[in-house]
Structures are given as structure tokens and as C-alpha cells.
């Protein structure tokens, strides 16, 4: 007993007091900024492993970007990744960062269904479905609930059964072999329900986008409520994205 | 000596130098190889060559750091071939894969159960949705199906239990839900950065393990020697990954026996370790850190000081927690004698890594086929005898302590950054290369073959989980079904690494 109390005492305070403002350590690659500098655009577009960079104007699609950082290493005056981890949004178009864009990424309030705040504003239970995820996003989604990030303090939690859930969080590029289980799981969630895509693989297929082993037809059928980019998603990106989605608008 | 070729870890050879034997000789050579307990099969695979099928078998000899290569060419027709598996069970998974992908028939393979329902499998009518599980007809027994989607935030896989009351009689595991066709993508995607990104995604919890295996192999194909600072960083990162994941596993094991304190404390202790990866390379799972022929993230003296502080703080709290955990009767009651894999089973099915070592089978690439800084570290693997959940838990504790010691040793001698690196040339044509790495789960093996232009023609990935999933199925027999989660956690095998 005494030992347990000692252990507890030695942990100190581990939780992040304000997950909306905390600064992340290190050289984290979050929201990129692209200057108007003239560069060899063809080389820039070519070097990206997932065709996330487009020209005219130069832009980066965070739904395709693996955050490898190669473009910023090769063209440091053109592209820089900031440490801004608030990169979730609710429109696919909103993930595309163009030359000169320096504003924070936000959610488009017009696209948020009204019932989201009224029904889920105080408590949101989510079912996670890994559909070809490489266990990195799954890891980080687990970390959202640990004592450091403590997403549970906002009433947001992952639950064991779709029957208890208010929505699903999909990770991975959606393999052919997971297409049916994903559909069954989604159907088992009571209405109204959310769909969140977590990670580059889920949003666009990422590096797997043109693999013949995928079946992404599920995504054509439904409206996506939140896109959370990352490779993997950072817990702070996920938590802040969901908090924005649940805000009174 | 002329019916097989002897190579070392990370060595590139000409494909034509691997002897081609007739199938009977090929079978007896390789099955007799592993009559020696110091030898085991690290990869055995097939690929289409004109209208034949080429088989390549790679046997590692742990006693002298060599790998023995041999091959055979067989017809793809109605012929039934005798199986390696009938002689040594440890070949079962490789032959099941060859059967599933190419339709090769075996006359005496005990169970040609599908491996992963790959998109390019031979029999498209066999699907993951219509697979029929092994059944036992009995009034007393009942079946429990779990998954593919599980209660926790984890990857998918299906577990089918046949139980006698609360007791598990038999467990069948069906995987394949995570199949993304990675091996084919390695061929289709021709940019090096794309292939590196793919290797970072084979198993996102083993980024350092799989990516360093890929880059070692690639550099060898390009006849390139990585600079000392790069070798250093790869070794350091691999050990750091091991400490981080083992710590997270101790948290998960605590969760599954409802030991809240262990769950929270081990869980939060992982955070500064993976945050250190973010400080170093911008990603908590080390994506972006390892690149063939160069590095964007030199390991500086400042980073060393930071890592030292991180480890000092970690160690104090870690050992305080472990010392309570390891003696708590309610913890031991759940872990001891639960989920046993004995040495005989571990050897027969060809387990590797932590799982093998927990059962007394000494398999550790860092010691048996060392490269990078392991040559100097002179790693001595830790083994246990009981093969139960507690042994697998203890191995993690011992390996955490050992890896911290290795990192401390390495930090005393940080190589200077090489400013001018030699450029990476193109891979050699008509070549074969094999690379082995001891990731935190165990032995990772990648093999590649290039064509006459030097393009990748075959890429084969083997995660340690490929060997170890069967160990989990055996371990839970005669255990209470309520102990399944903690058994499963004590193995912590990869779904995506298996399904690739
Ligand atoms: S950081 Fe993103 S945009 Fe830049 S090269 Fe990598 S994947 Fe492409």
C-alpha cells in the first residue's frame, strides 16, 4: 500500500492540462506552409512518394501526404512544416494547402450536421475499425485515452461494441478483406452516426492508394464528418479535431 | 558444398550462383539442414519463372552466422509434391503460402489452411468470408467466434475457439484481413522513397525494424556501405523502439489482468520514449528517420544528452513499478503457468524472437547474425524456461534493462557526422539479397531479387509474427477462455506484418 502511494506520488502530474494549446516537442511535422518562391516545380512534384503535391498553384494535399518531409528538405525555401498539429477538417478540399496559405486549418461550420452538437456535444462514444491500418494510427488512437492525453475528460471514448457507439473511426486504406466487416460494423451503429477517417491511409489510401488489394467503395456511400490527417495521426490532432466537431456552432 | 550457397546476413549474390536442385534433393537437403537445432528456416518462397515455379529456401545457421541458400524449379500442374512440412512442422506456413498463391499441390501437408487470402491468390473462389473453420461435432463443446473486429483499438483478425465449458480445447486463428498487397507494391512503385515509405508501413509498430531491414538490403544490392554515424543511429533507434514497445506491452498486460496501477504507470512511461523519437525525427513512431544511403537526422551530442536524461528519469520510475509488479500475488496468479509453450513446441513450429526465448529457444539475430553496432556490442540473448505469460513478461523487463545498458554504452562514443556521403548507385542486376534484423518481436527477414536491368523482380517480407501466430494458438489450449486476452497480449503479434 505504502509502495503504491509512493509510486503514485513519484509519477507527479502526467496529464497535459490544456490539449488545445500545448506545444509539441521536437521537429514535429504539422501544417505545412508554402511560399511563393519560384522553384523547379516538376522536380518538386516528382519527388513526393504519394503524389500529394500539385502544381499551379503549388499545393500539398494533407489527405495524401505521408509527412515524410522530403519536399521541405529538398526545397527549404519553398515548403516548411510548422508544429501546428490542428490539421483536422471536415471537407476534403480543406486538406489542400496552397502557396501562400498560412491560416490555421478549421472546420467548415456549414458542413457540420446540427444534430452533432445537440446529441453528442456532451459525450461521444466511438468504435474504431482498422481496415488495413499498419497499427501506427491504432496506437495513437489508443494513446488519446492514456493518462497523458486523457481524451476521456471530454466525454470522448472508444467503446467495445458498435451498438454502444455514436460513430466509427476508420484507419487504414480499407482492404478488400475488411470491406464487408467494416460495412457490418457501420450498419450496427445506431443512427444518427458519425464517420471519421483517421490517417493518410484512410483518407486517400496513402502509399497504398493504387493497390489492387483494396476496396474503398464504402467511402463513396457516406458523408465523412471529419478527416484527421497524419502518418500516424498525432493524438493532439485527433482530440482537437473531434473537439472542434462537437463545438456549438 | 555445391548443392547450396553459403552467404552472410546482408550479402548480395548472383541469382545464378544459387544451385538449382531437383525437388527431391532440394527437399532432403533443407529438411536435413534443420535437423540441427542451431538451424532454422528464415524464408522459403516461390515466384513464377517463365512457365515454371522457382522455389528458394533460406536456412540460417546460428552457430556460424551463415545462411544456406538453395533452389528448385518445379512445374505448375497437377503434380503432387511431397511437403517439407511432413518432415518439419516449422515449414508449414511457407508451404501454405506457396499453395495458396500458386496452387501447388502437396501430397502430405497436414493442413493447407489459407494464410491471408491475398488478392492474387490462386483460387479466387476461396474467400475470407466463406472460409469454413475446423469443427468438432459434439454435444458438450461449443464455439466462440471473436473478430475480425475486436473490442479494443487493435487490428482485425478472427479467432475461433472450441471450448469445453470455460476451457479452450482448440483455437483456430484466421488472418488476412489486413492484406494490402505490399510485396507487389514494392515492385510497382519504382522510387526509392516510395519503397522506403512502404517499408515504414509494413508494421507501423516496428518502423525501425522493418525499415532498417529494407535499407540494409537496398544498400547491399547497390554495393554501398553505410557510414558509421548511420549504422550507429539505426542500432540506437532499434534498441529504443524495443524499450518503448516492451514498456507499452507491460501496460497492456496489466490492463488485461485489471491491474490499473501498472497499466497507467507503464503506459505513461512509454510516452517520453516515443516523444524522444519525435524530438529526434519529428515522428513518434520514427517514420522518416531511416533512409537508404543517407539520413536527415544526425544524432547530435544535444540529442544524446536529452536521451540520457530521458532514460535516467524513465529508469527510476520504471524499476520502482516493476519491483512492485513482479511480486504482487494477484499479478503472478494470473501470469504464471498461463499460456504455456514448451521448448519442444517452440522448436517444432519454428518460433523466433521473444516467444522463442521465453521457452528456452535461443534465437536472436543480434547475436547470431550481427550487423551495424551489434558486432561490437556482443549481445547475449536472455532466455527463460517456462514459456508462460510470465516468462514472456520477464523477457520484456530483462530486455528493457539490457537495451538501456546498450544505449548508455553507445552514448559514450557518438560518431562524428559524415559530411560527404558517397552517392547511392543502382541495384546490381540478376542478384539476390537477404537481410535479417532482430526487431522487438523477433527476426525480420526481407529478400529481394533483381532482373537483368537491376529492377526489383521479387520482394519477400517476413515478419516474426508469421512464425509465432501458431504458438499463440497452442499456448491457449486447456486455458480458461477468460485468459485469452492476456495470453494474446503476452505475444503481441502483428496482424498487418503477417498479412502484408
Ligand atoms: S512531406 Fe508530404 S508532400 Fe512532402 S514529399 Fe512527403 S508526402 Fe509529399
mmCIF file of C-alpha atoms in Angstrom, chain A residues 127 160 178 181, chain B residues 128 131 133 142-152 154-163 168 170-175 177 469 472 476 480-485 488 495:
data_model
loop_
_atom_site.group_PDB
_atom_site.id
_atom_site.type_symbol
_atom_site.label_atom_id
_atom_site.label_comp_id
_atom_site.label_asym_id
_atom_site.label_seq_id
_atom_site.Cartn_x
_atom_site.Cartn_y
_atom_site.Cartn_z
ATOM 1 C CA UNK A 127 -15.952 2.419 -32.418
ATOM 2 C CA UNK A 160 -16.004 -2.132 -27.448
ATOM 3 C CA UNK A 178 -12.073 -5.812 -44.462
ATOM 4 C CA UNK A 181 -16.701 -6.392 -41.778
ATOM 5 C CA UNK B 128 -12.180 -14.812 -46.318
ATOM 6 C CA UNK B 131 -13.802 -19.873 -45.073
ATOM 7 C CA UNK B 133 -13.319 -23.294 -39.746
ATOM 8 C CA UNK B 142 -19.368 -25.030 -28.051
ATOM 9 C CA UNK B 143 -17.741 -22.500 -30.370
ATOM 10 C CA UNK B 144 -16.854 -18.900 -29.641
ATOM 11 C CA UNK B 145 -16.081 -16.598 -32.542
ATOM 12 C CA UNK B 146 -14.206 -13.374 -31.911
ATOM 13 C CA UNK B 147 -13.449 -10.741 -34.512
ATOM 14 C CA UNK B 148 -12.346 -9.778 -37.082
ATOM 15 C CA UNK B 149 -13.131 -6.502 -35.316
ATOM 16 C CA UNK B 150 -12.115 -6.681 -31.683
ATOM 17 C CA UNK B 151 -13.262 -4.872 -28.572
ATOM 18 C CA UNK B 152 -10.101 -2.805 -28.241
ATOM 19 C CA UNK B 154 -6.456 -3.063 -32.403
ATOM 20 C CA UNK B 155 -6.086 -4.654 -35.777
ATOM 21 C CA UNK B 156 -8.523 -7.206 -37.179
ATOM 22 C CA UNK B 157 -8.213 -10.990 -37.165
ATOM 23 C CA UNK B 158 -10.642 -13.808 -36.448
ATOM 24 C CA UNK B 159 -10.301 -16.191 -33.504
ATOM 25 C CA UNK B 160 -12.472 -19.281 -33.428
ATOM 26 C CA UNK B 161 -12.431 -21.141 -30.129
ATOM 27 C CA UNK B 162 -13.788 -24.580 -29.470
ATOM 28 C CA UNK B 163 -14.453 -24.728 -25.748
ATOM 29 C CA UNK B 168 -10.290 -23.832 -24.511
ATOM 30 C CA UNK B 170 -8.771 -25.634 -29.645
ATOM 31 C CA UNK B 171 -8.166 -22.222 -31.148
ATOM 32 C CA UNK B 172 -8.022 -21.513 -34.841
ATOM 33 C CA UNK B 173 -6.765 -18.132 -35.962
ATOM 34 C CA UNK B 174 -7.700 -16.749 -39.354
ATOM 35 C CA UNK B 175 -5.786 -13.761 -40.641
ATOM 36 C CA UNK B 177 -7.999 -9.004 -43.198
ATOM 37 C CA UNK B 469 0.910 -16.959 -34.505
ATOM 38 C CA UNK B 472 -0.450 -18.430 -29.575
ATOM 39 C CA UNK B 476 -4.155 -21.174 -25.022
ATOM 40 C CA UNK B 480 -9.662 -20.619 -19.411
ATOM 41 C CA UNK B 481 -11.086 -18.583 -22.262
ATOM 42 C CA UNK B 482 -11.006 -15.576 -19.927
ATOM 43 C CA UNK B 483 -7.201 -15.802 -20.003
ATOM 44 C CA UNK B 484 -7.103 -15.435 -23.764
ATOM 45 C CA UNK B 485 -6.638 -11.640 -23.775
ATOM 46 C CA UNK B 488 -2.629 -12.745 -26.677
ATOM 47 C CA UNK B 495 -1.644 -8.693 -37.973
#
